[in-house]
Coordinates of C-alpha atoms in Angstrom, one line a residue:
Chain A
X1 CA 7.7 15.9 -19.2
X2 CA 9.2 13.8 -21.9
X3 CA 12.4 15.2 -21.5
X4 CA 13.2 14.6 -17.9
X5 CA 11.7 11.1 -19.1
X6 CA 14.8 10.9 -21.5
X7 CA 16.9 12.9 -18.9
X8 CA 15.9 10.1 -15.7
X9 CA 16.4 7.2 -18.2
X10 CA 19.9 8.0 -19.4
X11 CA 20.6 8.8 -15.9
X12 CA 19.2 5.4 -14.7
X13 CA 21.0 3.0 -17.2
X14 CA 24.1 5.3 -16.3
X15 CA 23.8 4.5 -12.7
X16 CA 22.7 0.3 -13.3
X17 CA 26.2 0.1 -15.4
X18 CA 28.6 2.0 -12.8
X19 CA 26.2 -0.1 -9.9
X20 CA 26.6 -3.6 -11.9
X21 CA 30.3 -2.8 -12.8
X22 CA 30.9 -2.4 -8.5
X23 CA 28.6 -5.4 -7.6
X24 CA 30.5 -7.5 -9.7
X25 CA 33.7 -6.4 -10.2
X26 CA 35.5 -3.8 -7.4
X27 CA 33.7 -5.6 -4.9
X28 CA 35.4 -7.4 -2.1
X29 CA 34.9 -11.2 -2.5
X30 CA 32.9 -12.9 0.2
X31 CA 35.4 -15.2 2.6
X32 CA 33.2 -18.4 2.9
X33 CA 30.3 -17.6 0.0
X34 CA 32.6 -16.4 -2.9
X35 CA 31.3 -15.4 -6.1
X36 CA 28.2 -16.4 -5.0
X37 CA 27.4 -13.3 -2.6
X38 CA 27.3 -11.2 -5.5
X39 CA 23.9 -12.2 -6.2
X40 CA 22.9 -10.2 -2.8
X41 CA 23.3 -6.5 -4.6
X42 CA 20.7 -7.5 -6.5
X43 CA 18.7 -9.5 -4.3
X44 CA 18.2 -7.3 -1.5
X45 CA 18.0 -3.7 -3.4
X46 CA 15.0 -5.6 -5.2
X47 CA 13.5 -6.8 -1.4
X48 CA 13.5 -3.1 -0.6
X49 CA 11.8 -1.9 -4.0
X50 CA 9.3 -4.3 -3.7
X51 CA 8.4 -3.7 -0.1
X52 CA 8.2 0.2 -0.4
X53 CA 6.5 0.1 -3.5
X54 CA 3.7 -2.7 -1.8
X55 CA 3.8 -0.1 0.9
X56 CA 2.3 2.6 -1.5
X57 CA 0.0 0.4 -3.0
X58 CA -1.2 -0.2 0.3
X59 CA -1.5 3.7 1.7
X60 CA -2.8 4.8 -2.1
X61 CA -5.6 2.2 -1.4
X62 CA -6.5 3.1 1.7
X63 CA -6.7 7.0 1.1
X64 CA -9.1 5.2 -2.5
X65 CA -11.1 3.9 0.2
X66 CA -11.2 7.0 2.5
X67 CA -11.8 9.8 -0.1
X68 CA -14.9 7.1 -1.2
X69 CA -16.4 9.6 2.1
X70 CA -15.8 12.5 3.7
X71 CA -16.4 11.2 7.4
X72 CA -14.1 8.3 6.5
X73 CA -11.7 10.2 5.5
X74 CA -11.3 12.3 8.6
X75 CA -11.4 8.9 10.8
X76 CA -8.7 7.4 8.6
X77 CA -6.7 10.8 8.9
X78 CA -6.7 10.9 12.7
X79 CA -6.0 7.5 13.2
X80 CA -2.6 7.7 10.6
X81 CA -1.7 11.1 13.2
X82 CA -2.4 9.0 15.8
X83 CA -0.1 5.8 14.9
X84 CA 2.5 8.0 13.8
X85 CA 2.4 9.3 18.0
X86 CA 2.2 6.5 19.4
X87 CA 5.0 4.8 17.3
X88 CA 7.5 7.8 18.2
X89 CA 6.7 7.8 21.8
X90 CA 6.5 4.1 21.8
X91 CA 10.3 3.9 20.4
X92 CA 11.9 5.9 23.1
X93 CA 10.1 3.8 26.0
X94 CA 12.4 1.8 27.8
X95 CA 10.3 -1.3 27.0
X96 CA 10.2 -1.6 24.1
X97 CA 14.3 -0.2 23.3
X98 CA 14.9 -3.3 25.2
X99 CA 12.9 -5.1 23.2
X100 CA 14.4 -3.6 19.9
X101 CA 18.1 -4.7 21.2
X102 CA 17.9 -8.2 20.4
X103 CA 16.9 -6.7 16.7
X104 CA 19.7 -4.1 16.8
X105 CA 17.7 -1.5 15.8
X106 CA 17.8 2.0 17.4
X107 CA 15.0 3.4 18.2
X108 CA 15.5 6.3 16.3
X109 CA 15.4 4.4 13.3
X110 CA 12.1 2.7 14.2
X111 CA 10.5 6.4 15.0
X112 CA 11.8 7.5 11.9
X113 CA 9.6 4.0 9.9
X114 CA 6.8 5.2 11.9
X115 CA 6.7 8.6 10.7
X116 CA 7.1 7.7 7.3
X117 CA 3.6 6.7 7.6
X118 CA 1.9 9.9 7.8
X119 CA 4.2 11.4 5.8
X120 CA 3.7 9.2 3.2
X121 CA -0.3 9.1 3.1
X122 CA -0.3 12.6 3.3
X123 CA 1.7 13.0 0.3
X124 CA 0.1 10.6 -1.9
X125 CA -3.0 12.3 -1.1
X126 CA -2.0 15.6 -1.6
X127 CA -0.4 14.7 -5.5
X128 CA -2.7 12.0 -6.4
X129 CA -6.1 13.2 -5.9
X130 CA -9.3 10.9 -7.0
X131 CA -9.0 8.2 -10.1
X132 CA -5.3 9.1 -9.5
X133 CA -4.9 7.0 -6.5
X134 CA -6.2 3.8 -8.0
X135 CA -4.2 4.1 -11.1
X136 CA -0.7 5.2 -8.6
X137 CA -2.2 1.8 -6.5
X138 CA -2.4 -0.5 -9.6
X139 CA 1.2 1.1 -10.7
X140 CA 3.1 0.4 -7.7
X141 CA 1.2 -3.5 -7.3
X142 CA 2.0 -4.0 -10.7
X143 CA 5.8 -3.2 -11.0
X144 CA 6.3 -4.4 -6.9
X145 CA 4.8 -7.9 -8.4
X146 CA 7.9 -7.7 -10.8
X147 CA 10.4 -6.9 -8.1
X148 CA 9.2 -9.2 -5.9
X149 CA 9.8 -12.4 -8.2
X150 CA 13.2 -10.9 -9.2
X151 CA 13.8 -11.6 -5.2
X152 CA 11.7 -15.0 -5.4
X153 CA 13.9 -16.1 -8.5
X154 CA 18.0 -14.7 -6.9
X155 CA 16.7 -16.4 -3.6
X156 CA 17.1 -20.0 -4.8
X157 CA 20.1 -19.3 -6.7
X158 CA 22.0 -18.0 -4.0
X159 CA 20.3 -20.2 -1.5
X160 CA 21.1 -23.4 -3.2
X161 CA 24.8 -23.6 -3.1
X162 CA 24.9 -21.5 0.3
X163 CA 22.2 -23.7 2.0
X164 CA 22.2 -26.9 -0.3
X165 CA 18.0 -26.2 -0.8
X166 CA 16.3 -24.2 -3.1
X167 CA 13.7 -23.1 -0.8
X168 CA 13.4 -23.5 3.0
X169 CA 9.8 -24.3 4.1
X170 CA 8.9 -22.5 7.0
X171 CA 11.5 -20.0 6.8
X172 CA 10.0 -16.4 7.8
X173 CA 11.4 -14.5 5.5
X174 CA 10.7 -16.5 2.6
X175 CA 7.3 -17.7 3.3
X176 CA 5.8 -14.4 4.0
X177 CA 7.8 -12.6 0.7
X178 CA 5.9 -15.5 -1.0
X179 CA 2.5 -14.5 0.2
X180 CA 2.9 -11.1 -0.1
X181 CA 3.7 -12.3 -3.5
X182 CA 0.2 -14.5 -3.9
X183 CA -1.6 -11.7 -2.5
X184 CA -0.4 -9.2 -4.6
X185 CA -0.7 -11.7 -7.9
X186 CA -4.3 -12.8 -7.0
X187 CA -4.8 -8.4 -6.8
X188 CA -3.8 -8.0 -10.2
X189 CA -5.8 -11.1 -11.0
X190 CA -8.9 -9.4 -9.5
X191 CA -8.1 -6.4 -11.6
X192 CA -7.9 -8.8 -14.6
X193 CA -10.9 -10.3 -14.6
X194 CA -13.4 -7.2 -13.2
X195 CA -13.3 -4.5 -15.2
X196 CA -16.6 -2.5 -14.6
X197 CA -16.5 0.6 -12.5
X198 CA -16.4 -1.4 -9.1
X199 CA -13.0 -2.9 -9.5
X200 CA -11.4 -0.1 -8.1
X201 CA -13.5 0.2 -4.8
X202 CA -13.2 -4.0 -4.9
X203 CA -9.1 -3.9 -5.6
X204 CA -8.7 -1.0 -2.5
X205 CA -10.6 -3.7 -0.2
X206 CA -8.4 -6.9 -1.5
X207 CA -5.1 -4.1 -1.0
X208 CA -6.0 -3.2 2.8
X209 CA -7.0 -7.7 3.3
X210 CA -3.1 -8.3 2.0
X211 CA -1.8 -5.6 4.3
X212 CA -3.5 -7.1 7.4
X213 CA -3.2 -10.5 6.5
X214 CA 1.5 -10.3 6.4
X215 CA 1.8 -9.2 10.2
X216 CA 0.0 -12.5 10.3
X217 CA 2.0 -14.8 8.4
X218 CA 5.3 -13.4 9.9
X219 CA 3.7 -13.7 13.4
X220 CA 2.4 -17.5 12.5
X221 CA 6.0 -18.4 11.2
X222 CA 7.9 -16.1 13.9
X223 CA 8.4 -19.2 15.9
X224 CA 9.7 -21.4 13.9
X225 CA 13.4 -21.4 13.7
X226 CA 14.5 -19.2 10.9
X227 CA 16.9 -19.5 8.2
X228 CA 17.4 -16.6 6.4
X229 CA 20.2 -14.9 7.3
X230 CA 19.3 -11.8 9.6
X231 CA 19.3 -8.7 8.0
X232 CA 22.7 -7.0 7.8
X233 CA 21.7 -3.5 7.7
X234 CA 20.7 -2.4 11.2
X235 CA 20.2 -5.9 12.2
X236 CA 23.1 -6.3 14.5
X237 CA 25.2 -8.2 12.1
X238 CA 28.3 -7.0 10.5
X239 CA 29.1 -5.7 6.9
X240 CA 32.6 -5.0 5.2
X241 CA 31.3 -0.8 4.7
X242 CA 32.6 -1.0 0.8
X243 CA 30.5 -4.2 0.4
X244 CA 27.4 -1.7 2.4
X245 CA 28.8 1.1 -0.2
X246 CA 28.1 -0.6 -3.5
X247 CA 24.7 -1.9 -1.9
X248 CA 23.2 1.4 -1.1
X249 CA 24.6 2.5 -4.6
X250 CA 22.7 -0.6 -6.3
X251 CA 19.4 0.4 -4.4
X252 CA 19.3 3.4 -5.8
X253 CA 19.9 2.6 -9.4
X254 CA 17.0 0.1 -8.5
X255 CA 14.8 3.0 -7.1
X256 CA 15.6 5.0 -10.0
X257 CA 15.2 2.1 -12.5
X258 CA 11.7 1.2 -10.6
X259 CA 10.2 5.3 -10.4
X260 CA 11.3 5.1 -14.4
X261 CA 9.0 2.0 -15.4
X262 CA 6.1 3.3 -12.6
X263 CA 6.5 6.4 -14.5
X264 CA 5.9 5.1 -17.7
X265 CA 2.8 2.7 -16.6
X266 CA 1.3 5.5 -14.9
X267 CA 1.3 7.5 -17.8
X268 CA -0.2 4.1 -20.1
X269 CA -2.9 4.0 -17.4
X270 CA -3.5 8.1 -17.9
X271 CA -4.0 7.7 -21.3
X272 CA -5.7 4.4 -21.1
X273 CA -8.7 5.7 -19.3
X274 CA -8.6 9.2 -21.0
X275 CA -9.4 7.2 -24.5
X276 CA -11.5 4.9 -22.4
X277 CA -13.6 8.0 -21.3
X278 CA -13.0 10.0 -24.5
X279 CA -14.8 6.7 -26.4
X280 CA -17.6 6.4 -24.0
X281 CA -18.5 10.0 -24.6
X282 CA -18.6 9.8 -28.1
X283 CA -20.8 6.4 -28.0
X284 CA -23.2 8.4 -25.6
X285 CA -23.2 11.1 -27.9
X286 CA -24.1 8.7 -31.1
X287 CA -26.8 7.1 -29.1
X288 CA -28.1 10.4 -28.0
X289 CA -28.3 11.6 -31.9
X290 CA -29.6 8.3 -33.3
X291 CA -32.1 8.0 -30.5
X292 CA -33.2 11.8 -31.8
X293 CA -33.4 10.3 -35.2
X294 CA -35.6 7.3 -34.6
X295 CA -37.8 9.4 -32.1
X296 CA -38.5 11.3 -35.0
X297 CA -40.9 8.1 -36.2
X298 CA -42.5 7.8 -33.7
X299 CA -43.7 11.6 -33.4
X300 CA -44.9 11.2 -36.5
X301 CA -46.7 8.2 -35.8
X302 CA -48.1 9.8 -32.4
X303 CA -48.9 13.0 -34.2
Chain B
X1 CA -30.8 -1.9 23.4
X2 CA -31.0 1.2 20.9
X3 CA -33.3 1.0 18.2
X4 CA -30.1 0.2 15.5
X5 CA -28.5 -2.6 16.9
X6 CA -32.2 -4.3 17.8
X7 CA -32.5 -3.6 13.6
X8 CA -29.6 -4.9 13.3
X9 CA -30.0 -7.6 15.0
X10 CA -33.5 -8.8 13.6
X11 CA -32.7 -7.9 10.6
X12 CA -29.8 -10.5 10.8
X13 CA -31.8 -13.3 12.2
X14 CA -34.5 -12.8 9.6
X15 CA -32.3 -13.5 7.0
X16 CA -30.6 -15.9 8.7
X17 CA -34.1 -17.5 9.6
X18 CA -34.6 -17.3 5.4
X19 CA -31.1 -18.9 4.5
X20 CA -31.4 -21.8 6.7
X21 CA -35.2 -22.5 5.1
X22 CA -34.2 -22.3 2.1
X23 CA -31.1 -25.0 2.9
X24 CA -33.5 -27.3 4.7
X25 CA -35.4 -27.8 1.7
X26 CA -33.3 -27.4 -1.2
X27 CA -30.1 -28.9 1.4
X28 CA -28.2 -27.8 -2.3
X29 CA -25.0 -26.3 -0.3
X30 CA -24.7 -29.6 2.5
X31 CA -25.1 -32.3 -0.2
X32 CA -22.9 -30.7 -2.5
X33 CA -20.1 -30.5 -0.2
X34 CA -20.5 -33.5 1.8
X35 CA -20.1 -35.3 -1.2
X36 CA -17.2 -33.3 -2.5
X37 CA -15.7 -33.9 0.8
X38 CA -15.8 -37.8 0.9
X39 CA -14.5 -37.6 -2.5
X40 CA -11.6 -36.0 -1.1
X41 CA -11.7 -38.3 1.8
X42 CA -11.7 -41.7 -0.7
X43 CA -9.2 -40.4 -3.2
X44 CA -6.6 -39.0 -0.7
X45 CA -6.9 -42.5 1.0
X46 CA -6.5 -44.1 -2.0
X47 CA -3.5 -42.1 -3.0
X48 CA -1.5 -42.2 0.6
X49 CA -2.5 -45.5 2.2
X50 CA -0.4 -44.5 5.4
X51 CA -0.2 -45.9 8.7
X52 CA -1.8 -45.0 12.0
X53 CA 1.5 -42.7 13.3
X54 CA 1.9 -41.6 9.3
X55 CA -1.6 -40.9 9.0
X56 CA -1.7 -38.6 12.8
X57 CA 1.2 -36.4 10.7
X58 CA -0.6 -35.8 7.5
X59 CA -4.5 -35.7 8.0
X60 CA -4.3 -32.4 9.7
X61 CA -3.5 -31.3 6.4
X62 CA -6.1 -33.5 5.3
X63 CA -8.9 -32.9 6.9
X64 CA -8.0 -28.8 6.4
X65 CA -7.7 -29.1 2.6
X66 CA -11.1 -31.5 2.3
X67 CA -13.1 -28.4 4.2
X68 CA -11.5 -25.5 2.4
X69 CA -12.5 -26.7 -1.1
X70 CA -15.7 -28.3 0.6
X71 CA -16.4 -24.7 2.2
X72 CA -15.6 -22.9 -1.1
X73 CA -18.4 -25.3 -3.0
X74 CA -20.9 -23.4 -0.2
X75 CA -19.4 -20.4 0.0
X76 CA -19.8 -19.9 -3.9
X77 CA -23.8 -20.6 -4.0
X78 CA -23.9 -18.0 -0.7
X79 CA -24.7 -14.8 -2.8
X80 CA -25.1 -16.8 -6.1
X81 CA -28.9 -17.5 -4.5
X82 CA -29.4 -13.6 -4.4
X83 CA -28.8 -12.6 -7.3
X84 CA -32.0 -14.2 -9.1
X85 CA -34.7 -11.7 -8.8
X86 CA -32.7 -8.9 -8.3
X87 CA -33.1 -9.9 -4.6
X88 CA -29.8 -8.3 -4.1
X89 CA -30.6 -5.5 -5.5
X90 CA -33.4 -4.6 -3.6
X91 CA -31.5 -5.4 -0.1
X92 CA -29.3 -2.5 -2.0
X93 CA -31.7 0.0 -1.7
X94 CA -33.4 -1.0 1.3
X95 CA -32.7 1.0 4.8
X96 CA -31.7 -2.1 6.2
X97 CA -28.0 -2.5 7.6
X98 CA -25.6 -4.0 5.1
X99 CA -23.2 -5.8 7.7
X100 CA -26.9 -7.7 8.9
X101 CA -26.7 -9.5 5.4
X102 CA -22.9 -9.7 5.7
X103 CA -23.6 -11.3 9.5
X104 CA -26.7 -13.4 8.2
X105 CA -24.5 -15.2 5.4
X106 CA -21.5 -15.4 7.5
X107 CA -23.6 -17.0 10.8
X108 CA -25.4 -19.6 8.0
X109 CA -21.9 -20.2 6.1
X110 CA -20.6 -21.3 9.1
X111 CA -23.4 -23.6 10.3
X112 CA -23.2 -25.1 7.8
X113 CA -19.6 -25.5 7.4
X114 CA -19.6 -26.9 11.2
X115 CA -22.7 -29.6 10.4
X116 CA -20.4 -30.8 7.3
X117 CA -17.3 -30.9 9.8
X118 CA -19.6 -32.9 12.2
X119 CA -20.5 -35.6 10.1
X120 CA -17.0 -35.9 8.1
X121 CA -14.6 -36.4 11.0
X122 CA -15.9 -39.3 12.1
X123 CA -15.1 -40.4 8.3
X124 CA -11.7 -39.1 8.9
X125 CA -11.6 -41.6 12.1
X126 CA -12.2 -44.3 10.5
X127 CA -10.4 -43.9 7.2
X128 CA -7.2 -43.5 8.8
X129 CA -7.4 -45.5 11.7
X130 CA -7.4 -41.8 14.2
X131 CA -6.6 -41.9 17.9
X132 CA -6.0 -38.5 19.5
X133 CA -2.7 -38.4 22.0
X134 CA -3.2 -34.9 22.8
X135 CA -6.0 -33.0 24.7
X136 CA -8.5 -34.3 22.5
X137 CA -10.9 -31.3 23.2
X138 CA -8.8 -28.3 22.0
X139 CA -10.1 -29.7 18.9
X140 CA -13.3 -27.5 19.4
X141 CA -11.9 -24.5 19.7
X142 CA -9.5 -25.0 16.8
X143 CA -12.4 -26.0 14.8
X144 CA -14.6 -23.3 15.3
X145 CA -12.2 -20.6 15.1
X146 CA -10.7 -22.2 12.1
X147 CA -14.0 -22.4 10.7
X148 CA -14.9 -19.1 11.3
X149 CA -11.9 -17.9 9.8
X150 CA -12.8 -19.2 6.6
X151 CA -15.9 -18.4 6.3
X152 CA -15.7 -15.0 7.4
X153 CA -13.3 -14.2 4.5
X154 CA -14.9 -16.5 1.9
X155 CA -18.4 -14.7 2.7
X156 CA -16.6 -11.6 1.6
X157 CA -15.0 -12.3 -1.0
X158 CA -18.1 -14.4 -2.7
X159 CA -19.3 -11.1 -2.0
X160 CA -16.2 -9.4 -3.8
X161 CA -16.0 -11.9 -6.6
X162 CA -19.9 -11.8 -8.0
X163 CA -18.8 -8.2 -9.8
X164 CA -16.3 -10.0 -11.5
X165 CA -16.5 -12.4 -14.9
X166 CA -15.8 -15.6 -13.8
X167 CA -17.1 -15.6 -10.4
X168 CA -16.8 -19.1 -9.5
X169 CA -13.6 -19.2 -10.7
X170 CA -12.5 -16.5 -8.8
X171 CA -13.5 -16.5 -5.0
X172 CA -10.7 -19.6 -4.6
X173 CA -8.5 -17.4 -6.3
X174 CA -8.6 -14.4 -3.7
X175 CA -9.5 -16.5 -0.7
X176 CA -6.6 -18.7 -0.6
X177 CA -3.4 -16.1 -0.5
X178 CA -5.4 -14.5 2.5
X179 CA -6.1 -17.6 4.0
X180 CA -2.5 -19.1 4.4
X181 CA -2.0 -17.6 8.3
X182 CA -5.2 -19.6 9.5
X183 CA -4.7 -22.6 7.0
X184 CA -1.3 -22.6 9.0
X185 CA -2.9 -22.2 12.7
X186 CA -5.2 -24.8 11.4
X187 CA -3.2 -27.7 10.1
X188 CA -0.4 -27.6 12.6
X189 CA -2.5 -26.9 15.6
X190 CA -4.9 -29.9 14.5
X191 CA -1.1 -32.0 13.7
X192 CA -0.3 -30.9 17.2
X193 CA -3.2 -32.4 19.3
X194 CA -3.2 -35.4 17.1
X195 CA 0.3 -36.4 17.7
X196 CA 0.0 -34.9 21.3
X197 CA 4.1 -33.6 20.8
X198 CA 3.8 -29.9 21.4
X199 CA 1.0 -27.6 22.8
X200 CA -1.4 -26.1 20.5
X201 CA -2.5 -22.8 22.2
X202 CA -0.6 -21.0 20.1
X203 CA -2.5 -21.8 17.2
X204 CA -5.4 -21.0 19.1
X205 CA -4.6 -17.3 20.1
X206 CA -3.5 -17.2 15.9
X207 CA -6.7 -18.2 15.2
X208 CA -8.4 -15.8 17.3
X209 CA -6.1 -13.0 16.1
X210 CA -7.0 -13.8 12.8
X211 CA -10.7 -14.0 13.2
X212 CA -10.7 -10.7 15.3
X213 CA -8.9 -8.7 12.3
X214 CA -10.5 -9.7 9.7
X215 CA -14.3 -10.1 11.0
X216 CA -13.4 -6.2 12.0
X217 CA -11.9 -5.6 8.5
X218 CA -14.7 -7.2 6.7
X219 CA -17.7 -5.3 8.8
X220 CA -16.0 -2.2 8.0
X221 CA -15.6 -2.7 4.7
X222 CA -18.9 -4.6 3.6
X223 CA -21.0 -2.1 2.9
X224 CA -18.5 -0.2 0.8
X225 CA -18.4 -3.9 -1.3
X226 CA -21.4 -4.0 -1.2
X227 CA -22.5 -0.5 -2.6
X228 CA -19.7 -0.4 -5.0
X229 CA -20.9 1.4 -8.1

């Protein structure tokens, strides 16, 4: 275990040099941006970290919540099977590919998203049984908070000379990264400030809230004209295929970097409950034997 | 009717019944935020002074903020009440339904939310010198949606927020981020009648969408707050 820690981290900074070094020097300059675009290797790879690692928060909290009963459990099981059918059917439709033109994405792409669902909840259940699945949920919030204001900061910076603002108000993307951020902050404030046995059951419900409350901000937003530039990957638009190269190669030095600090927090949270634990035993086991000793008093006085 | 949904439902009106007592003779929750609320009222008059076309922009945003804060004064006392006597305690071991309580203190949130909202817009009218160009009556339904969508999730999370430290503190703290979507429907759907420029239905069916969810979310979820051990 420590040694594929050493092993993954020497790996990692290996691959954020060689992935820094083609971001900012071998690639092509952007025509009308310039220097400027750079910021976009790091920008985006961080979007995507963020998002998948909200994602597991989110499926970790809702098997928390399912495994809190066994009839829940099976509901919650048959309706992931369920949404993972009717997204794959629902992508080959001819409705809805028409619909997914003016997005540019093919359907087999969007099946594929779909099926990550199960897939996903099935595994995190299957290698993260009980207390595990809080801790993997506060893991994943926690470091998906961290990537998510690395996007929130390289935003602004790129957007100000690009766009001439800072921030756009009203923007879709932006506004509803922002309150998955909120959301997410006011979890681990929640976390913060409760710490008895119910925070758990307490953060799982506040987790499953954020996930149902996004759809909503994107779909209150999605009318307003948006600013952000659309996405480039599968979104229609086009994207010089070194530039697309040295993106995919920062992502995963960022997925690597990001499974390396989850790694290590998950282990601090292991260990922080198992002395947690560990210390509550021994304080029961003091009050039982000092309880012994001052009973011993009283059966005296009694006798 | 089945014999759990009759339980359910008198259950819920008994409490209900209980809560509204209890605010007619104490009236601690309506006096406490109708006076926050003209507070707001005075000071943000005070501070913008605008004019009447100035004034139709902003006071959507007004009025909105005003009732938040003023609902979060109520919403904060809601399960506060409970606690003393262990009252909560005992509804935790009873056989009675838990999403009757949740429905009880979400139906009496929200009256009293909408008596507050009834005696402060006239307030609003005459502060900033209001008059409606748009279809004056979608008003109602943006109102009561809206109003349900706060209280809904504020009931909740009062709910959510009493196991923590510094309760009072904290129900602001997780309500707002979640309420941001229906803040939105609110404030531009109330800007939108006002100034009479663009239709507000959308804001309606993102009201409704918004209520739907997340009165679903919180009845399935209630009782596992509220048992949480």
């Amino acid at each position: 275990m420590k040694r594929g820690f050493i092993i993954l981290s020497v790996i990692t900074a290996c691959l954020l040099a060689y992935a820094g070094y083609q971001a900012l020097v071998v690639a092509p300059t952007e025509r009308t941006m310039g220097d400027v675009q750079r910021i976009f290797y790091y920008h985006v790879p961080s979007a995507w970290t963020a998002f998948l690692l909200f994602f597991i928060n989110f499926v970790a909290s809702v098997q928390f919540l399912a495994s809190a009963k066994p009839s829940r459990q099976a509901v919650a099981k048959w309706i992931v099977i369920a949404i993972a059918i009717i997204g794959v059917i629902a992508a080959f439709l001819p409705a809805v590919q028409e619909q997914l033109k003016s997005t540019g994405m093919r359907p087999s792409a969007l099946a594929t998203t779909v099926l990550m669902l199960p897939v996903f909840y099935f595994l995190i259940g299957k290698w993260f049984p009980g207390q595990r699945l809080d801790m993997l949920a506060v893991t994943a919030a926690e470091v998906g908070v961290v990537f998510c204001t690395v996007v929130l900061v390289t935003g602004p910076i790129w957007a100000r000379p690009v766009w001439g603002i800072w921030w756009a108000t009203g923007d879709i993307r932006l506004t509803s990264t922002l309150v998955l951020w909120l959301i997410y902050v006011s979890y681990l404030v929640l976390r913060r400030f409760s710490n008895s046995a119910q925070t758990q059951m307490l953060a799982a419900a506040l987790a499953v809230f954020g996930a149902l409350d996004v759809p909503l901000v994107y779909f209150s937003i999605w009318f307003f004209r948006t600013q952000h530039p659309q996405p480039v990957i599968g979104g229609g638009g086009s994207i010089d295929p070194r530039m697309l190269h040295i993106l995919l190669i920062n992502w995963v030095s960022f997925l690597c970097f990001a499974f390396l600090v989850c790694w290590a927090r998950f282990r601090l949270e292991l260990l922080r409950r198992q002395v947690e634990d560990e210390y509550a035993m021994e304080s029961l086991g003091e009050a039982a034997s000092t309880g012994a000793r001052a009973s011993l008093p009283l059966k005296r006085n009694a006798s | 009717m089945n014999e759990a949904s009759s339980s359910l439902l008198s259950v819920t009106f008994a409490t209900l019944k209980k809560d509204i007592r209890l605010e007619w003779r104490s009236k601690d929750a309506l006096n406490s935020m109708l006076f926050f609320s003209l507070l707001v009222v005075v000071i943000f008059s005070f501070s913008f002074d605008p004019l009447a076309e100035e004034s139709r922009l902003i006071v959507g945003g007004l009025v909105w903020v005003a009732f938040l804060f003023a609902a979060v004064v109520a919403l904060n006392q809601t399960w506060a009440r409970e606690l003393r006597n262990q009252v909560l305690d005992a509804y935790r071991v009873s056989p009675a339904p838990a999403n009757a309580l949740f429905l009880a203190k979400v139906l009496g949130n929200f009256i009293f939310v909408i008596v507050l909202e009834a005696l402060m817009t006239p307030l609003f009218v005459i502060f900033y010198n209001l008059h409606v160009l748009g279809p004056a009556w979608q008003l109602i339904p943006l109102a009561l949606l809206g109003t349900w969508a706060l209280v809904v999730n504020g009931t909740f999370f009062a709910a959510m927020s009493l196991r923590t430290r510094n309760r009072e503190l904290m129900l602001p703290l997780l309500l707002f981020p979640i309420s941001i979507p229906a803040v939105l429907g609110m404030v531009a759907g109330t800007t939108a009648v006002l100034t009479g420029d663009n239709p507000a239905h959308f804001y309606i069916v993102l009201l409704l969408t918004y209520d739907v969810v997340f009165t679903t979310a919180c009845l399935g979820l209630f009782e596992t707050i509220l048992h949480a051990e």
